[in-house]
Short mmCIF file of C-alpha atoms in Angstrom, two decimals:
data_model
loop_
_atom_site.label_atom_id
_atom_site.label_comp_id
_atom_site.label_asym_id
_atom_site.label_seq_id
_atom_site.Cartn_x
_atom_site.Cartn_y
_atom_site.Cartn_z
CA ALA Y 764 -5.88 6.03 -9.87
CA LEU Y 765 -2.70 7.83 -10.72
CA MET Y 766 -3.98 11.10 -12.16
CA LEU Y 767 -2.10 12.77 -14.99
CA GLY Y 768 0.40 15.18 -13.51
CA PHE Y 769 0.36 13.67 -10.02
CA ASN Y 770 2.39 11.13 -8.11
CA SER Y 771 -0.02 8.86 -6.27
CA CYS Y 772 2.55 8.03 -3.57
CA TYR Y 773 2.09 11.33 -1.81
CA GLY Y 774 -0.28 13.26 -4.06
CA ALA Y 775 2.73 15.31 -5.14
CA PRO Y 776 3.03 17.34 -8.35
CA VAL Y 777 4.48 15.62 -11.39
CA GLU Y 778 7.86 17.28 -10.88
CA LEU Y 779 8.26 15.03 -7.83
CA CYS Y 780 7.84 11.81 -9.77
CA SER Y 781 10.99 9.77 -10.15
CA ARG Y 782 12.96 10.70 -13.27
CA HIS Y 783 16.02 8.59 -12.59
CA PHE Y 784 16.62 4.88 -12.09
CA HIS Y 785 19.45 5.47 -9.62
CA ASP Y 786 19.70 8.21 -7.01
CA LYS Y 787 23.34 8.56 -6.03
CA ALA Y 788 22.71 11.29 -3.46
CA ALA Y 789 20.10 9.17 -1.69
CA VAL Y 790 22.40 6.15 -1.72
CA ASP Y 791 25.35 8.16 -0.40
CA ASN Y 792 23.29 9.62 2.45
CA SER Y 793 22.01 6.17 3.45
CA VAL Y 794 25.53 4.73 3.26
CA ASN Y 795 26.83 7.45 5.58
CA GLU Y 796 23.99 6.76 8.00
CA ALA Y 797 24.60 3.02 7.91
CA LYS Y 798 28.34 3.36 8.44
CA ALA Y 799 27.67 5.51 11.48
CA LEU Y 800 25.42 2.76 12.85
CA LEU Y 801 28.17 0.20 12.23
CA ALA Y 802 30.89 2.35 13.80
CA SER Y 803 30.50 0.66 17.18
CA ASP Y 804 30.57 -2.82 15.63
CA ILE Y 805 33.10 -4.97 17.45
CA SER Y 806 33.25 -7.62 14.73
CA ARG Y 807 36.70 -8.19 13.29
CA VAL Y 808 35.19 -9.39 10.03
CA PRO Y 809 35.49 -6.65 7.37
CA ILE Y 810 32.43 -5.67 5.37
CA ALA Y 811 34.07 -7.23 2.31
CA ASN Y 812 33.60 -10.64 3.97
CA ARG Y 813 30.09 -10.06 5.37
CA LEU Y 814 26.65 -10.77 4.01
CA VAL Y 815 24.13 -7.94 3.90
CA ILE Y 816 20.51 -8.90 4.52
CA MET Y 817 18.00 -6.39 3.16
CA ILE Y 818 14.47 -6.51 4.54
CA LEU Y 819 11.87 -4.13 3.15
CA PHE Y 820 9.27 -3.39 5.84
CA SER Y 821 7.76 -0.23 4.24
CA ARG Y 822 4.76 0.52 6.50
CA GLY Y 823 5.36 -2.23 9.05
CA PHE Y 824 6.44 0.15 11.83
CA LEU Y 825 3.73 2.67 11.03
CA SER Y 826 0.52 2.99 13.00
CA GLY Y 827 -2.63 1.18 11.97
CA GLY Y 828 -3.50 -1.99 10.11
CA ASN Y 829 -2.16 -5.38 11.20
CA GLN Y 830 0.97 -3.94 12.79
CA ARG Y 831 1.01 -6.32 15.76
CA SER Y 832 0.88 -9.43 13.59
CA ARG Y 833 3.59 -8.14 11.24
CA LEU Y 834 5.87 -7.27 14.15
CA GLU Y 835 5.43 -10.75 15.61
CA TYR Y 836 6.45 -12.30 12.32
CA LEU Y 837 9.39 -9.92 11.94
CA ARG Y 838 10.70 -10.73 15.41
CA CYS Y 839 10.51 -14.46 14.79
CA SER Y 840 12.11 -14.05 11.37
CA LEU Y 841 15.04 -12.12 12.85
CA LEU Y 842 15.51 -14.63 15.66
CA LYS Y 843 15.63 -17.46 13.15
CA LEU Y 844 18.23 -15.63 11.08
CA GLN Y 845 20.34 -15.27 14.21
CA GLN Y 846 19.82 -18.90 15.18
CA ASN Y 847 20.29 -20.54 11.79
CA LEU Y 848 22.40 -18.22 9.62
CA MET Y 849 24.38 -15.77 11.71
CA VAL Y 850 26.09 -18.42 13.84
CA ASN Y 851 28.39 -19.24 10.91
CA THR Y 852 28.02 -16.19 8.65
CA THR Y 853 28.82 -12.64 9.73
CA ALA Y 854 25.89 -10.59 8.48
CA ASP Y 855 24.39 -7.13 8.88
CA ILE Y 856 20.62 -6.77 8.68
CA PHE Y 857 19.01 -3.56 7.46
CA ILE Y 858 15.26 -3.12 7.83
CA TRP Y 859 13.91 -0.39 5.57
CA THR Y 860 10.83 1.61 6.50
CA LEU Y 861 8.99 4.53 4.94
CA ASN Y 862 9.47 8.04 6.28
CA ALA Y 863 6.62 8.43 8.77
CA SER Y 864 6.32 12.19 8.25
CA SER Y 865 5.99 11.75 4.49
CA VAL Y 866 3.00 9.43 4.83
CA GLU Y 867 1.54 11.30 7.82
CA GLN Y 868 1.61 8.34 10.19
CA THR Y 869 3.29 7.58 13.51
CA MET Y 870 6.43 5.47 13.68
CA ASN Y 871 6.43 2.75 16.33
CA ILE Y 872 9.68 0.81 16.56
CA PRO Y 873 9.26 -1.81 19.32
CA ASP Y 874 11.56 -1.82 22.33
CA TRP Y 875 12.69 -5.39 21.67
CA LEU Y 876 14.27 -4.32 18.38
CA ARG Y 877 16.35 -1.71 20.19
CA SER Y 878 17.81 -4.28 22.61
CA SER Y 879 21.35 -5.65 22.48
CA GLN Y 880 19.93 -8.95 21.27
CA PHE Y 881 19.46 -7.32 17.86
CA SER Y 882 22.71 -5.35 17.78
CA ARG Y 883 23.41 -6.40 14.18
CA THR Y 884 19.96 -5.30 13.01
CA HIS Y 885 19.48 -1.68 11.97
CA VAL Y 886 16.36 0.25 11.02
CA MET Y 887 16.82 2.59 8.07
CA THR Y 888 14.47 5.13 6.53
CA ILE Y 889 13.76 4.79 2.82
CA PRO Y 890 14.69 8.09 1.16
CA ASP Y 891 11.57 9.78 -0.20
CA SER Y 892 13.19 10.23 -3.59
CA VAL Y 893 13.50 6.47 -4.21
CA TRP Y 894 9.92 5.61 -3.26
CA ARG Y 895 8.07 7.41 -6.02
CA VAL Y 896 6.15 6.42 -9.09
CA PRO Y 897 8.46 6.77 -12.11
CA CYS Y 898 7.58 9.55 -14.50
CA GLY Y 899 5.78 8.67 -17.70
CA LEU Y 900 3.91 5.56 -16.65
CA SER Y 901 0.34 4.85 -17.66
CA ASP Y 902 -2.57 5.56 -15.35
CA ASP Y 903 -2.20 3.08 -12.49
CA SER Y 904 -5.75 1.79 -13.03
CA GLN Y 905 -4.27 0.11 -16.12
CA TRP Y 906 -1.48 -1.69 -14.27
CA ALA Y 907 -1.65 -5.49 -14.16
CA ALA Y 908 -3.57 -6.84 -11.15
CA ARG Y 909 -3.83 -3.33 -9.67
CA LYS Y 910 -7.06 -4.09 -7.82
CA HIS Y 911 -5.30 -6.84 -5.88
CA PHE Y 912 -2.16 -4.93 -4.81
CA ASP Y 913 -1.50 -1.55 -3.25
CA LEU Y 914 0.91 0.98 -4.70
CA ASP Y 915 3.70 0.10 -2.27
CA TYR Y 916 3.80 -3.42 -3.69
CA TYR Y 917 4.59 -2.14 -7.18
CA LEU Y 918 7.25 0.25 -5.90
CA MET Y 919 8.84 -2.58 -3.92
CA GLY Y 920 10.03 -4.30 -7.08
CA ARG Y 921 11.70 -1.20 -8.50
CA TRP Y 922 13.32 -0.43 -5.11
CA ARG Y 923 14.78 -3.93 -4.92
CA LEU Y 924 16.15 -3.74 -8.45
CA THR Y 925 17.83 -0.38 -7.90
CA PHE Y 926 18.34 1.29 -4.53
CA SER Y 927 18.78 -1.90 -2.51
CA MET Y 928 21.55 -3.15 -4.78
CA ASP Y 929 23.15 0.30 -5.13
CA PHE Y 930 23.31 0.67 -1.35
CA ALA Y 931 24.84 -2.77 -0.83
CA ARG Y 932 27.55 -2.15 -3.42
CA GLU Y 933 28.49 1.28 -2.04
CA MET Y 934 28.70 -0.19 1.44
CA GLY Y 935 31.22 -2.72 0.16
CA TYR Y 936 29.34 -5.97 0.71
CA PRO Y 937 30.12 -8.83 -1.69
CA TYR Y 938 26.71 -10.55 -1.50
CA HIS Y 939 23.19 -9.22 -1.03
CA LEU Y 940 20.46 -11.39 0.52
CA GLN Y 941 16.97 -10.26 -0.43
CA PHE Y 942 14.76 -11.47 2.41
CA ASP Y 943 11.09 -10.99 3.26
CA ASP Y 944 10.06 -9.83 6.72
CA ASP Y 945 7.78 -12.87 7.11
CA ALA Y 946 10.20 -15.47 5.73
CA MET Y 947 11.32 -18.07 8.27
CA LEU Y 948 14.71 -19.75 7.97
CA ASN Y 949 13.80 -22.95 9.77
CA GLY Y 950 17.02 -24.92 9.39
CA MET Y 951 20.67 -24.35 10.27
CA LEU Y 952 23.13 -23.32 7.54
CA ALA Y 953 26.30 -24.88 8.89
CA TYR Y 954 28.75 -22.86 6.82
CA ASP Y 955 29.83 -19.30 6.05
CA ILE Y 956 27.62 -18.29 3.13
CA VAL Y 957 30.00 -15.64 1.84
CA GLN Y 958 32.94 -18.02 1.85
CA LYS Y 959 30.94 -20.81 0.20
CA LEU Y 960 29.64 -18.60 -2.59
CA ARG Y 961 32.97 -16.91 -3.14
CA ASN Y 962 34.85 -20.22 -3.28
CA GLY Y 963 32.42 -21.47 -5.90
CA SER Y 964 32.40 -18.21 -7.92
CA VAL Y 965 28.64 -18.21 -7.41
CA GLN Y 966 26.74 -15.34 -8.97
CA MET Y 967 23.33 -16.15 -7.48
CA GLY Y 968 22.07 -18.41 -4.71
CA VAL Y 969 18.40 -19.36 -4.68
CA PHE Y 970 15.93 -21.30 -2.59
CA SER Y 971 15.26 -24.68 -4.19
CA ASP Y 972 11.48 -24.24 -4.54
CA VAL Y 973 10.27 -23.66 -8.09
CA ILE Y 974 6.98 -21.84 -8.65
CA GLY Y 975 5.00 -21.11 -11.78
CA GLU Y 976 3.87 -17.49 -12.32
CA VAL Y 977 0.55 -16.71 -13.94
CA ALA Y 978 0.80 -15.66 -17.57
CA HIS Y 979 -0.61 -12.14 -17.37
CA LEU Y 980 1.96 -11.08 -14.74
CA THR Y 981 4.94 -11.75 -17.00
CA LEU Y 982 3.36 -10.62 -20.25
CA GLY Y 983 5.93 -8.99 -22.51
CA LEU Y 984 9.06 -9.81 -20.50
CA PRO Y 985 10.29 -12.57 -22.86
CA GLU Y 986 9.65 -10.35 -25.88
CA LEU Y 987 11.60 -7.48 -24.33
CA THR Y 988 14.40 -9.90 -23.49
CA ARG Y 989 14.47 -11.15 -27.07
CA TYR Y 990 14.66 -7.56 -28.30
CA TRP Y 991 17.60 -6.82 -25.98
CA LEU Y 992 19.45 -9.98 -27.01
CA LYS Y 993 19.04 -9.07 -30.66
CA ILE Y 994 20.11 -5.45 -30.53
CA ARG Y 995 23.04 -6.20 -28.21
CA LYS Y 996 24.02 -9.34 -30.17
CA TYR Y 997 24.30 -11.15 -26.86
CA SER Y 998 24.31 -14.94 -26.58
CA PRO Y 999 22.59 -16.23 -23.43
CA GLN Y 1000 25.02 -17.64 -20.89
CA GLY Y 1001 22.31 -19.37 -18.86
CA PRO Y 1002 19.72 -22.06 -19.69
CA LEU Y 1003 17.28 -19.55 -21.19
CA LEU Y 1004 16.21 -21.52 -24.25
CA ARG Y 1005 15.61 -24.72 -22.29
CA HIS Y 1006 12.71 -22.91 -20.64
CA MET Y 1007 11.13 -21.96 -23.99
CA ARG Y 1008 8.94 -23.92 -26.38
CA PRO Y 1009 10.28 -24.36 -28.94
CA SER Y 1010 13.74 -24.36 -27.39
CA ASP Y 1011 15.17 -21.66 -29.63
CA MET Y 1012 14.78 -17.93 -30.13
CA ASN Y 1013 11.36 -18.49 -31.73
CA GLY Y 1014 10.16 -19.81 -28.39
CA LEU Y 1015 11.30 -16.70 -26.50
CA SER Y 1016 7.81 -15.32 -26.10
CA SER Y 1017 5.12 -14.92 -23.47
CA ASP Y 1018 3.41 -18.02 -24.86
CA GLY Y 1019 6.62 -20.05 -25.07
CA TRP Y 1020 8.17 -19.36 -21.65
CA ASP Y 1021 7.40 -21.90 -18.92
CA ARG Y 1022 7.37 -19.02 -16.36
CA LEU Y 1023 9.04 -21.17 -13.69
CA TYR Y 1024 11.03 -19.24 -11.10
CA HIS Y 1025 12.72 -19.43 -7.74
CA PRO Y 1026 10.87 -17.31 -5.14
CA GLY Y 1027 12.07 -13.79 -4.40
CA TYR Y 1028 11.84 -13.98 -0.61
CA PHE Y 1029 15.28 -15.62 -0.40
CA VAL Y 1030 17.74 -14.66 -3.14
CA ILE Y 1031 21.47 -14.08 -2.70
CA ILE Y 1032 23.12 -12.04 -5.45
CA SER Y 1033 26.75 -11.27 -6.09
CA LEU Y 1034 27.24 -7.52 -6.38
CA ASP Y 1035 30.11 -8.09 -8.82
CA PHE Y 1036 27.71 -9.97 -11.07
CA TRP Y 1037 24.86 -7.50 -10.68
CA PHE Y 1038 26.93 -4.52 -11.75
CA GLN Y 1039 28.48 -6.08 -14.82
CA PRO Y 1040 27.86 -3.65 -17.72
CA GLU Y 1041 25.72 -6.05 -19.78
CA VAL Y 1042 23.57 -6.94 -16.76
CA GLN Y 1043 22.97 -3.29 -15.97
CA ASP Y 1044 22.27 -2.54 -19.62
CA TYR Y 1045 19.57 -5.20 -19.69
CA LEU Y 1046 18.10 -3.95 -16.43
CA THR Y 1047 18.01 -0.39 -17.76
CA THR Y 1048 16.10 -1.62 -20.81
CA VAL Y 1049 13.54 -3.26 -18.52
CA MET Y 1050 13.12 -0.12 -16.44
CA ARG Y 1051 12.84 2.15 -19.46
CA SER Y 1052 9.88 0.05 -20.56
CA GLY Y 1053 8.17 0.68 -17.20
CA ARG Y 1054 6.68 -2.80 -17.37
CA ASP Y 1055 8.43 -3.98 -14.22
CA ILE Y 1056 5.81 -1.78 -12.53
CA GLU Y 1057 2.95 -1.53 -15.00
CA GLY Y 1058 3.05 -5.24 -15.81
CA ARG Y 1059 3.68 -6.24 -12.20
CA TRP Y 1060 6.76 -8.18 -13.28
CA GLN Y 1061 8.36 -7.07 -10.02
CA GLU Y 1062 11.93 -7.94 -9.16
CA GLN Y 1063 10.99 -11.62 -8.97
CA ALA Y 1064 10.28 -12.13 -12.66
CA VAL Y 1065 13.07 -9.77 -13.74
CA GLN Y 1066 15.72 -11.40 -11.56
CA ASN Y 1067 14.71 -14.85 -12.71
CA MET Y 1068 14.90 -13.82 -16.36
CA MET Y 1069 18.32 -12.31 -15.67
CA ARG Y 1070 19.36 -15.64 -14.14
CA LEU Y 1071 18.32 -17.48 -17.31
CA VAL Y 1072 20.07 -14.99 -19.58
CA PHE Y 1073 23.31 -14.28 -17.76
CA ILE Y 1074 24.20 -17.01 -15.26
CA PRO Y 1075 25.78 -20.28 -16.37
CA GLU Y 1076 24.40 -23.20 -14.39
CA GLU Y 1077 27.74 -23.80 -12.69
CA ARG Y 1078 27.60 -20.24 -11.30
CA LEU Y 1079 24.10 -20.74 -9.83
CA LEU Y 1080 23.78 -22.30 -6.37
CA VAL Y 1081 20.43 -23.97 -5.79
CA MET Y 1082 20.45 -24.12 -2.00
CA ASN Y 1083 18.75 -27.42 -1.27
CA ASP Y 1084 19.82 -27.19 2.36
CA VAL Y 1085 17.78 -24.03 2.92
CA ASP Y 1086 14.48 -24.67 4.72
CA ILE Y 1087 12.24 -21.62 4.34
CA GLY Y 1088 8.68 -21.10 5.51
CA HIS Y 1089 6.75 -18.24 3.99
CA ASP Y 1090 3.04 -17.72 4.60
CA ARG Y 1091 1.82 -15.26 7.20
CA HIS Y 1092 -1.80 -15.69 6.16
CA LYS Y 1093 -2.12 -18.95 8.11
CA ARG Y 1094 -1.83 -18.43 11.84
CA GLU Y 1095 -1.05 -22.11 12.38
CA ASN Y 1096 2.25 -21.58 10.55
CA PHE Y 1097 3.28 -18.95 13.07
CA GLN Y 1098 2.38 -21.32 15.89
CA ALA Y 1099 4.47 -24.11 14.38
CA TRP Y 1100 7.49 -22.02 13.37
CA CYS Y 1101 7.65 -19.53 16.23
CA VAL Y 1102 5.57 -20.44 19.27
CA LYS Y 1103 6.04 -24.20 19.50
CA THR Y 1104 9.76 -23.78 18.89
CA GLY Y 1105 9.95 -21.45 21.91
CA LEU Y 1106 11.16 -18.39 20.00
CA ILE Y 1107 8.01 -16.36 20.66
CA ALA Y 1108 5.91 -16.56 23.83
CA PRO Y 1109 2.25 -17.50 23.21
#
């Protein structure tokens, strides 16, 4: 459990907990590192016309656990991105891993990832300062579903809502693809994603699957949203109330929300949209509550609520042509997606 006065990430004193939602110094340092990595890039496509693909791998390169299996999935996932997305879309992939010295483990980046085949894929270290439990949260034994998820899982959501987006904007990318290391893009996207989204003034592109979240993992999010709408006197621009019962502000509650969402392992977000003042104001309200972590809302529930509040339907692209596989717990899926297709040797 997270003891009073300690940060359970590293057992550090309370003064090392995270007191800020955004860490400009950490972002600037990572941007400088990334630009140095891109300095030898021979692409004539400017960053302003590229897609950035952000993959959080946290402990995937670190010694122990199921490292071999995770690396197999990662390699296949990257090969499928090259095969089915990067033929028509210029994209840079950043894989983010924890600082090995901070967690007292050994880093093991495989040789295949260092080869020229993956020249547009770059491994980046997550700054220690952005991978910490926020100050002032309740004891982590009280967090929703804590016994089922490790601490890194809870920090993942906050990292995706803050640092990942901050980094992408400072780099100058127009669109940010949030992508899981075990997600498999199984079908070709025969167009330039950036151009397609820009031409359509799209603020968010989502995988077409719709999933229902369990009630106790979104508890309080509709109520907080209703509070924000009231105090800011903001009228929803998206189809928020259609997902409530009744379909008015009285239905904006944990009991009234249908809790349907598009999965978070493939989400494309416009950085111009994300950093609109009202969007950031709402996000700050969520983070001040701490419930994105304590309630295990994660970025998935928060981003989907933001979609309902802020994005008109004509500015949302439901990408029916995207074929994504996502389940590393069944080995037969890996065989079908990666081995039988010839991407990975058996």
